Amino acid sequence: MIKNNVLGQIKWEQIILEGNPEYGVELQPIDFAKVAEACGARGFTIEHPEEAESILREALSHKGPSVVQAVVDPNEPPMPGKATTEQAIHLAKALLRGQKDAMKILKTIALDEVREVI
Protein backbone atom coordinates (compact mmCIF):
# COMPACT_ATOMS: atom_id res chain seq x y z
CA MET A 1 0.00 0.00 0.00
CA ILE A 2 1.36 3.40 -0.97
CA LYS A 3 0.97 6.10 1.70
CA ASN A 4 1.35 9.71 0.67
CA ASN A 5 -1.66 11.29 2.44
CA VAL A 6 -3.33 12.18 -0.87
CA LEU A 7 -5.52 10.38 -3.36
CA GLY A 8 -2.37 10.04 -5.44
CA GLN A 9 -3.73 8.63 -8.67
CA ILE A 10 -6.57 11.15 -8.76
CA LYS A 11 -4.17 14.02 -7.99
CA TRP A 12 -1.91 13.09 -10.87
CA GLU A 13 -4.81 12.43 -13.24
CA GLN A 14 -5.97 15.99 -12.58
CA ILE A 15 -2.48 17.30 -13.28
CA ILE A 16 -1.29 15.10 -16.16
CA LEU A 17 -4.53 14.25 -17.99
CA GLU A 18 -6.38 17.53 -17.51
CA GLY A 19 -3.61 20.08 -16.96
CA ASN A 20 -5.34 21.37 -13.83
CA PRO A 21 -3.88 21.90 -10.37
CA GLU A 22 -4.92 19.27 -7.84
CA TYR A 23 -8.24 19.80 -6.13
CA GLY A 24 -9.80 17.94 -3.21
CA VAL A 25 -7.31 15.10 -2.96
CA GLU A 26 -5.70 15.60 0.46
CA LEU A 27 -6.33 12.94 3.10
CA GLN A 28 -5.83 13.04 6.83
CA PRO A 29 -2.85 10.86 7.71
CA ILE A 30 -3.94 7.25 8.05
CA ASP A 31 -1.72 4.59 9.57
CA PHE A 32 -2.68 1.64 7.35
CA ALA A 33 -0.44 -0.72 9.33
CA LYS A 34 -2.38 0.04 12.52
CA VAL A 35 -5.70 -0.31 10.68
CA ALA A 36 -4.54 -3.75 9.50
CA GLU A 37 -3.65 -4.73 13.06
CA ALA A 38 -7.03 -3.50 14.31
CA CYS A 39 -8.62 -5.85 11.76
CA GLY A 40 -6.53 -8.83 12.89
CA ALA A 41 -3.80 -8.72 10.25
CA ARG A 42 -0.14 -7.88 10.76
CA GLY A 43 0.89 -4.33 9.82
CA PHE A 44 4.28 -3.17 8.59
CA THR A 45 5.61 0.25 7.57
CA ILE A 46 8.47 1.09 5.21
CA GLU A 47 9.66 4.65 5.75
CA HIS A 48 13.06 4.44 4.02
CA PRO A 49 14.03 2.50 0.87
CA GLU A 50 16.81 0.63 2.68
CA GLU A 51 14.18 -0.93 4.99
CA ALA A 52 12.17 -2.43 2.14
CA GLU A 53 13.96 -5.76 1.77
CA SER A 54 13.92 -6.73 5.44
CA ILE A 55 10.36 -5.54 6.07
CA LEU A 56 9.01 -7.26 2.96
CA ARG A 57 10.82 -10.45 3.94
CA GLU A 58 9.27 -10.30 7.41
CA ALA A 59 5.79 -9.55 6.03
CA LEU A 60 5.97 -12.39 3.53
CA SER A 61 7.16 -14.87 6.15
CA HIS A 62 4.28 -14.00 8.49
CA LYS A 63 1.72 -16.81 8.74
CA GLY A 64 -1.46 -14.93 7.98
CA PRO A 65 -2.54 -11.72 6.29
CA SER A 66 -0.14 -8.78 6.22
CA VAL A 67 -0.40 -5.19 5.08
CA VAL A 68 2.75 -3.29 4.15
CA GLN A 69 2.47 0.47 3.83
CA ALA A 70 5.26 2.29 2.04
CA VAL A 71 5.52 5.97 2.93
CA VAL A 72 6.27 7.91 -0.26
CA ASP A 73 6.70 11.51 -1.36
CA PRO A 74 3.34 12.98 -2.48
CA ASN A 75 5.26 15.08 -5.02
CA GLU A 76 6.59 11.97 -6.76
CA PRO A 77 4.53 11.55 -9.92
CA PRO A 78 3.36 7.98 -10.62
CA MET A 79 4.01 8.58 -14.30
CA PRO A 80 4.86 6.01 -16.92
CA GLY A 81 8.53 5.45 -17.70
CA LYS A 82 8.22 7.64 -20.77
CA ALA A 83 5.72 10.48 -20.57
CA THR A 84 4.08 11.66 -23.78
CA THR A 85 4.45 15.20 -25.05
CA GLU A 86 0.78 15.80 -24.26
CA GLN A 87 1.31 14.66 -20.65
CA ALA A 88 4.31 16.97 -20.28
CA ILE A 89 2.27 19.89 -21.65
CA HIS A 90 -0.56 19.15 -19.20
CA LEU A 91 1.94 19.00 -16.33
CA ALA A 92 3.36 22.38 -17.36
CA LYS A 93 -0.16 23.87 -17.57
CA ALA A 94 -1.06 22.60 -14.10
CA LEU A 95 2.16 23.98 -12.63
CA LEU A 96 1.56 27.36 -14.27
CA ARG A 97 -2.06 27.41 -13.10
CA GLY A 98 -1.00 27.33 -9.47
CA GLN A 99 -0.36 23.68 -8.60
CA LYS A 100 0.47 23.39 -4.89
CA ASP A 101 4.14 22.56 -4.28
CA ALA A 102 5.00 23.15 -7.95
CA MET A 103 8.68 23.76 -7.19
CA LYS A 104 8.90 20.57 -5.10
CA ILE A 105 7.32 18.60 -7.93
CA LEU A 106 9.79 20.02 -10.45
CA LYS A 107 12.69 19.26 -8.11
CA THR A 108 11.48 15.68 -7.63
CA ILE A 109 11.13 15.14 -11.39
CA ALA A 110 14.58 16.63 -12.01
CA LEU A 111 16.17 14.40 -9.35
CA ASP A 112 14.46 11.37 -10.88
CA GLU A 113 15.91 12.24 -14.27
CA VAL A 114 19.40 12.61 -12.78
CA ARG A 115 19.06 9.22 -11.02
CA GLU A 116 18.14 7.58 -14.32
CA VAL A 117 21.27 8.94 -15.99
CA ILE A 118 23.61 7.95 -13.17
PDB file of N, CA and C in Angstrom, residues 4-63:
ATOM      1  N   ASN A   4       0.834   8.368   0.901  1.00  0.00           N
ATOM      2  CA  ASN A   4       1.353   9.712   0.665  1.00  0.00           C
ATOM      3  C   ASN A   4       0.379  10.795   1.125  1.00  0.00           C
ATOM      4  N   ASN A   5      -0.665  10.384   1.851  1.00  0.00           N
ATOM      5  CA  ASN A   5      -1.660  11.288   2.437  1.00  0.00           C
ATOM      6  C   ASN A   5      -2.443  12.105   1.403  1.00  0.00           C
ATOM      7  N   VAL A   6      -2.475  11.602   0.168  1.00  0.00           N
ATOM      8  CA  VAL A   6      -3.329  12.176  -0.871  1.00  0.00           C
ATOM      9  C   VAL A   6      -3.927  11.030  -1.677  1.00  0.00           C
ATOM     10  N   LEU A   7      -4.997  11.336  -2.389  1.00  0.00           N
ATOM     11  CA  LEU A   7      -5.523  10.382  -3.360  1.00  0.00           C
ATOM     12  C   LEU A   7      -4.613  10.503  -4.579  1.00  0.00           C
ATOM     13  N   GLY A   8      -3.458   9.839  -4.496  1.00  0.00           N
ATOM     14  CA  GLY A   8      -2.365  10.044  -5.436  1.00  0.00           C
ATOM     15  C   GLY A   8      -2.724   9.901  -6.895  1.00  0.00           C
ATOM     16  N   GLN A   9      -3.410   8.830  -7.259  1.00  0.00           N
ATOM     17  CA  GLN A   9      -3.728   8.629  -8.667  1.00  0.00           C
ATOM     18  C   GLN A   9      -4.663   9.720  -9.170  1.00  0.00           C
ATOM     19  N   ILE A  10      -5.626  10.106  -8.358  1.00  0.00           N
ATOM     20  CA  ILE A  10      -6.571  11.153  -8.764  1.00  0.00           C
ATOM     21  C   ILE A  10      -5.848  12.493  -8.889  1.00  0.00           C
ATOM     22  N   LYS A  11      -4.947  12.778  -7.930  1.00  0.00           N
ATOM     23  CA  LYS A  11      -4.174  14.020  -7.991  1.00  0.00           C
ATOM     24  C   LYS A  11      -3.430  14.108  -9.316  1.00  0.00           C
ATOM     25  N   TRP A  12      -2.736  13.041  -9.674  1.00  0.00           N
ATOM     26  CA  TRP A  12      -1.906  13.088 -10.874  1.00  0.00           C
ATOM     27  C   TRP A  12      -2.733  13.004 -12.148  1.00  0.00           C
ATOM     28  N   GLU A  13      -3.915  12.386 -12.087  1.00  0.00           N
ATOM     29  CA  GLU A  13      -4.808  12.427 -13.244  1.00  0.00           C
ATOM     30  C   GLU A  13      -5.264  13.854 -13.496  1.00  0.00           C
ATOM     31  N   GLN A  14      -5.567  14.589 -12.416  1.00  0.00           N
ATOM     32  CA  GLN A  14      -5.972  15.987 -12.579  1.00  0.00           C
ATOM     33  C   GLN A  14      -4.845  16.796 -13.218  1.00  0.00           C
ATOM     34  N   ILE A  15      -3.624  16.533 -12.795  1.00  0.00           N
ATOM     35  CA  ILE A  15      -2.480  17.305 -13.284  1.00  0.00           C
ATOM     36  C   ILE A  15      -2.094  16.882 -14.697  1.00  0.00           C
ATOM     37  N   ILE A  16      -1.865  15.586 -14.905  1.00  0.00           N
ATOM     38  CA  ILE A  16      -1.292  15.095 -16.159  1.00  0.00           C
ATOM     39  C   ILE A  16      -2.331  14.953 -17.270  1.00  0.00           C
ATOM     40  N   LEU A  17      -3.529  14.477 -16.943  1.00  0.00           N
ATOM     41  CA  LEU A  17      -4.526  14.255 -17.990  1.00  0.00           C
ATOM     42  C   LEU A  17      -5.327  15.506 -18.315  1.00  0.00           C
ATOM     43  N   GLU A  18      -5.540  16.356 -17.312  1.00  0.00           N
ATOM     44  CA  GLU A  18      -6.381  17.530 -17.511  1.00  0.00           C
ATOM     45  C   GLU A  18      -5.599  18.841 -17.565  1.00  0.00           C
ATOM     46  N   GLY A  19      -4.386  18.844 -17.006  1.00  0.00           N
ATOM     47  CA  GLY A  19      -3.614  20.082 -16.961  1.00  0.00           C
ATOM     48  C   GLY A  19      -4.096  21.052 -15.908  1.00  0.00           C
ATOM     49  N   ASN A  20      -4.811  20.532 -14.901  1.00  0.00           N
ATOM     50  CA  ASN A  20      -5.340  21.374 -13.828  1.00  0.00           C
ATOM     51  C   ASN A  20      -4.578  21.124 -12.532  1.00  0.00           C
ATOM     52  N   PRO A  21      -4.464  22.141 -11.695  1.00  0.00           N
ATOM     53  CA  PRO A  21      -3.883  21.905 -10.369  1.00  0.00           C
ATOM     54  C   PRO A  21      -4.767  20.932  -9.585  1.00  0.00           C
ATOM     55  N   GLU A  22      -4.160  20.221  -8.650  1.00  0.00           N
ATOM     56  CA  GLU A  22      -4.918  19.266  -7.837  1.00  0.00           C
ATOM     57  C   GLU A  22      -6.038  19.961  -7.084  1.00  0.00           C
ATOM     58  N   TYR A  23      -7.120  19.247  -6.877  1.00  0.00           N
ATOM     59  CA  TYR A  23      -8.245  19.802  -6.130  1.00  0.00           C
ATOM     60  C   TYR A  23      -8.916  18.676  -5.353  1.00  0.00           C
ATOM     61  N   GLY A  24      -9.033  18.866  -4.032  1.00  0.00           N
ATOM     62  CA  GLY A  24      -9.803  17.939  -3.207  1.00  0.00           C
ATOM     63  C   GLY A  24      -9.223  16.553  -3.076  1.00  0.00           C
ATOM     64  N   VAL A  25      -7.899  16.435  -3.024  1.00  0.00           N
ATOM     65  CA  VAL A  25      -7.307  15.099  -2.958  1.00  0.00           C
ATOM     66  C   VAL A  25      -6.533  14.830  -1.666  1.00  0.00           C
ATOM     67  N   GLU A  26      -6.459  15.802  -0.775  1.00  0.00           N
ATOM     68  CA  GLU A  26      -5.703  15.602   0.464  1.00  0.00           C
ATOM     69  C   GLU A  26      -6.468  14.714   1.430  1.00  0.00           C
ATOM     70  N   LEU A  27      -5.765  13.821   2.088  1.00  0.00           N
ATOM     71  CA  LEU A  27      -6.330  12.937   3.096  1.00  0.00           C
ATOM     72  C   LEU A  27      -5.700  13.246   4.448  1.00  0.00           C
ATOM     73  N   GLN A  28      -6.434  12.997   5.501  1.00  0.00           N
ATOM     74  CA  GLN A  28      -5.826  13.044   6.827  1.00  0.00           C
ATOM     75  C   GLN A  28      -4.877  11.853   6.915  1.00  0.00           C
ATOM     76  N   PRO A  29      -3.764  11.994   7.603  1.00  0.00           N
ATOM     77  CA  PRO A  29      -2.845  10.864   7.706  1.00  0.00           C
ATOM     78  C   PRO A  29      -3.539   9.627   8.293  1.00  0.00           C
ATOM     79  N   ILE A  30      -3.388   8.524   7.615  1.00  0.00           N
ATOM     80  CA  ILE A  30      -3.944   7.246   8.053  1.00  0.00           C
ATOM     81  C   ILE A  30      -2.789   6.282   8.235  1.00  0.00           C
ATOM     82  N   ASP A  31      -2.737   5.605   9.350  1.00  0.00           N
ATOM     83  CA  ASP A  31      -1.721   4.590   9.567  1.00  0.00           C
ATOM     84  C   ASP A  31      -2.329   3.244   9.153  1.00  0.00           C
ATOM     85  N   PHE A  32      -2.083   2.855   7.891  1.00  0.00           N
ATOM     86  CA  PHE A  32      -2.676   1.639   7.354  1.00  0.00           C
ATOM     87  C   PHE A  32      -2.170   0.385   8.061  1.00  0.00           C
ATOM     88  N   ALA A  33      -0.957   0.428   8.585  1.00  0.00           N
ATOM     89  CA  ALA A  33      -0.437  -0.718   9.333  1.00  0.00           C
ATOM     90  C   ALA A  33      -1.249  -0.924  10.611  1.00  0.00           C
ATOM     91  N   LYS A  34      -1.570   0.156  11.292  1.00  0.00           N
ATOM     92  CA  LYS A  34      -2.376   0.044  12.518  1.00  0.00           C
ATOM     93  C   LYS A  34      -3.817  -0.369  12.204  1.00  0.00           C
ATOM     94  N   VAL A  35      -4.360   0.107  11.092  1.00  0.00           N
ATOM     95  CA  VAL A  35      -5.702  -0.315  10.679  1.00  0.00           C
ATOM     96  C   VAL A  35      -5.694  -1.816  10.429  1.00  0.00           C
ATOM     97  N   ALA A  36      -4.649  -2.312   9.761  1.00  0.00           N
ATOM     98  CA  ALA A  36      -4.541  -3.751   9.500  1.00  0.00           C
ATOM     99  C   ALA A  36      -4.518  -4.526  10.811  1.00  0.00           C
ATOM    100  N   GLU A  37      -3.739  -4.044  11.769  1.00  0.00           N
ATOM    101  CA  GLU A  37      -3.648  -4.730  13.058  1.00  0.00           C
ATOM    102  C   GLU A  37      -4.988  -4.696  13.790  1.00  0.00           C
ATOM    103  N   ALA A  38      -5.719  -3.592  13.682  1.00  0.00           N
ATOM    104  CA  ALA A  38      -7.032  -3.501  14.314  1.00  0.00           C
ATOM    105  C   ALA A  38      -8.017  -4.495  13.699  1.00  0.00           C
ATOM    106  N   CYS A  39      -7.749  -4.883  12.450  1.00  0.00           N
ATOM    107  CA  CYS A  39      -8.619  -5.848  11.762  1.00  0.00           C
ATOM    108  C   CYS A  39      -8.109  -7.275  11.900  1.00  0.00           C
ATOM    109  N   GLY A  40      -7.039  -7.487  12.657  1.00  0.00           N
ATOM    110  CA  GLY A  40      -6.532  -8.829  12.888  1.00  0.00           C
ATOM    111  C   GLY A  40      -5.394  -9.262  11.993  1.00  0.00           C
ATOM    112  N   ALA A  41      -4.949  -8.402  11.109  1.00  0.00           N
ATOM    113  CA  ALA A  41      -3.805  -8.715  10.247  1.00  0.00           C
ATOM    114  C   ALA A  41      -2.541  -8.181  10.902  1.00  0.00           C
ATOM    115  N   ARG A  42      -1.422  -8.413  10.291  1.00  0.00           N
ATOM    116  CA  ARG A  42      -0.143  -7.876  10.762  1.00  0.00           C
ATOM    117  C   ARG A  42       0.184  -6.657   9.927  1.00  0.00           C
ATOM    118  N   GLY A  43       0.580  -5.559  10.539  1.00  0.00           N
ATOM    119  CA  GLY A  43       0.888  -4.327   9.818  1.00  0.00           C
ATOM    120  C   GLY A  43       2.361  -3.992   9.853  1.00  0.00           C
ATOM    121  N   PHE A  44       2.870  -3.551   8.731  1.00  0.00           N
ATOM    122  CA  PHE A  44       4.279  -3.169   8.592  1.00  0.00           C
ATOM    123  C   PHE A  44       4.356  -1.818   7.897  1.00  0.00           C
ATOM    124  N   THR A  45       5.404  -1.052   8.200  1.00  0.00           N
ATOM    125  CA  THR A  45       5.611   0.254   7.570  1.00  0.00           C
ATOM    126  C   THR A  45       7.034   0.374   7.065  1.00  0.00           C
ATOM    127  N   ILE A  46       7.163   0.773   5.809  1.00  0.00           N
ATOM    128  CA  ILE A  46       8.465   1.085   5.211  1.00  0.00           C
ATOM    129  C   ILE A  46       8.540   2.600   5.100  1.00  0.00           C
ATOM    130  N   GLU A  47       9.489   3.192   5.813  1.00  0.00           N
ATOM    131  CA  GLU A  47       9.657   4.646   5.748  1.00  0.00           C
ATOM    132  C   GLU A  47      10.880   5.056   4.932  1.00  0.00           C
ATOM    133  N   HIS A  48      11.838   4.141   4.763  1.00  0.00           N
ATOM    134  CA  HIS A  48      13.060   4.440   4.021  1.00  0.00           C
ATOM    135  C   HIS A  48      13.349   3.277   3.075  1.00  0.00           C
ATOM    136  N   PRO A  49      13.805   3.559   1.861  1.00  0.00           N
ATOM    137  CA  PRO A  49      14.034   2.502   0.874  1.00  0.00           C
ATOM    138  C   PRO A  49      14.925   1.354   1.372  1.00  0.00           C
ATOM    139  N   GLU A  50      15.896   1.675   2.198  1.00  0.00           N
ATOM    140  CA  GLU A  50      16.807   0.631   2.681  1.00  0.00           C
ATOM    141  C   GLU A  50      16.114  -0.358   3.625  1.00  0.00           C
ATOM    142  N   GLU A  51      14.940  -0.019   4.125  1.00  0.00           N
ATOM    143  CA  GLU A  51      14.177  -0.929   4.991  1.00  0.00           C
ATOM    144  C   GLU A  51      13.337  -1.929   4.206  1.00  0.00           C
ATOM    145  N   ALA A  52      13.134  -1.662   2.927  1.00  0.00           N
ATOM    146  CA  ALA A  52      12.170  -2.429   2.135  1.00  0.00           C
ATOM    147  C   ALA A  52      12.450  -3.927   2.139  1.00  0.00           C
ATOM    148  N   GLU A  53      13.666  -4.322   1.879  1.00  0.00           N
ATOM    149  CA  GLU A  53      13.955  -5.761   1.770  1.00  0.00           C
ATOM    150  C   GLU A  53      13.647  -6.505   3.062  1.00  0.00           C
ATOM    151  N   SER A  54      14.129  -6.002   4.187  1.00  0.00           N
ATOM    152  CA  SER A  54      13.921  -6.726   5.444  1.00  0.00           C
ATOM    153  C   SER A  54      12.453  -6.719   5.865  1.00  0.00           C
ATOM    154  N   ILE A  55      11.767  -5.601   5.673  1.00  0.00           N
ATOM    155  CA  ILE A  55      10.360  -5.537   6.068  1.00  0.00           C
ATOM    156  C   ILE A  55       9.508  -6.419   5.161  1.00  0.00           C
ATOM    157  N   LEU A  56       9.766  -6.386   3.862  1.00  0.00           N
ATOM    158  CA  LEU A  56       9.012  -7.260   2.956  1.00  0.00           C
ATOM    159  C   LEU A  56       9.272  -8.729   3.262  1.00  0.00           C
ATOM    160  N   ARG A  57      10.503  -9.064   3.578  1.00  0.00           N
ATOM    161  CA  ARG A  57      10.825 -10.447   3.937  1.00  0.00           C
ATOM    162  C   ARG A  57      10.030 -10.873   5.184  1.00  0.00           C
ATOM    163  N   GLU A  58      10.008 -10.000   6.181  1.00  0.00           N
ATOM    164  CA  GLU A  58       9.273 -10.304   7.413  1.00  0.00           C
ATOM    165  C   GLU A  58       7.765 -10.426   7.147  1.00  0.00           C
ATOM    166  N   ALA A  59       7.225  -9.518   6.344  1.00  0.00           N
ATOM    167  CA  ALA A  59       5.787  -9.548   6.033  1.00  0.00           C
ATOM    168  C   ALA A  59       5.417 -10.812   5.265  1.00  0.00           C
ATOM    169  N   LEU A  60       6.265 -11.201   4.324  1.00  0.00           N
ATOM    170  CA  LEU A  60       5.969 -12.392   3.526  1.00  0.00           C
ATOM    171  C   LEU A  60       6.138 -13.682   4.312  1.00  0.00           C
ATOM    172  N   SER A  61       6.973 -13.654   5.345  1.00  0.00           N
ATOM    173  CA  SER A  61       7.164 -14.868   6.145  1.00  0.00           C
ATOM    174  C   SER A  61       6.110 -15.011   7.244  1.00  0.00           C
ATOM    175  N   HIS A  62       5.332 -13.959   7.468  1.00  0.00           N
ATOM    176  CA  HIS A  62       4.279 -14.002   8.488  1.00  0.00           C
ATOM    177  C   HIS A  62       3.196 -14.996   8.078  1.00  0.00           C
ATOM    178  N   LYS A  63       2.796 -15.849   8.990  1.00  0.00           N
ATOM    179  CA  LYS A  63       1.722 -16.812   8.742  1.00  0.00           C
ATOM    180  C   LYS A  63       0.392 -16.106   8.948  1.00  0.00           C
TER     181      LYS A  63
END
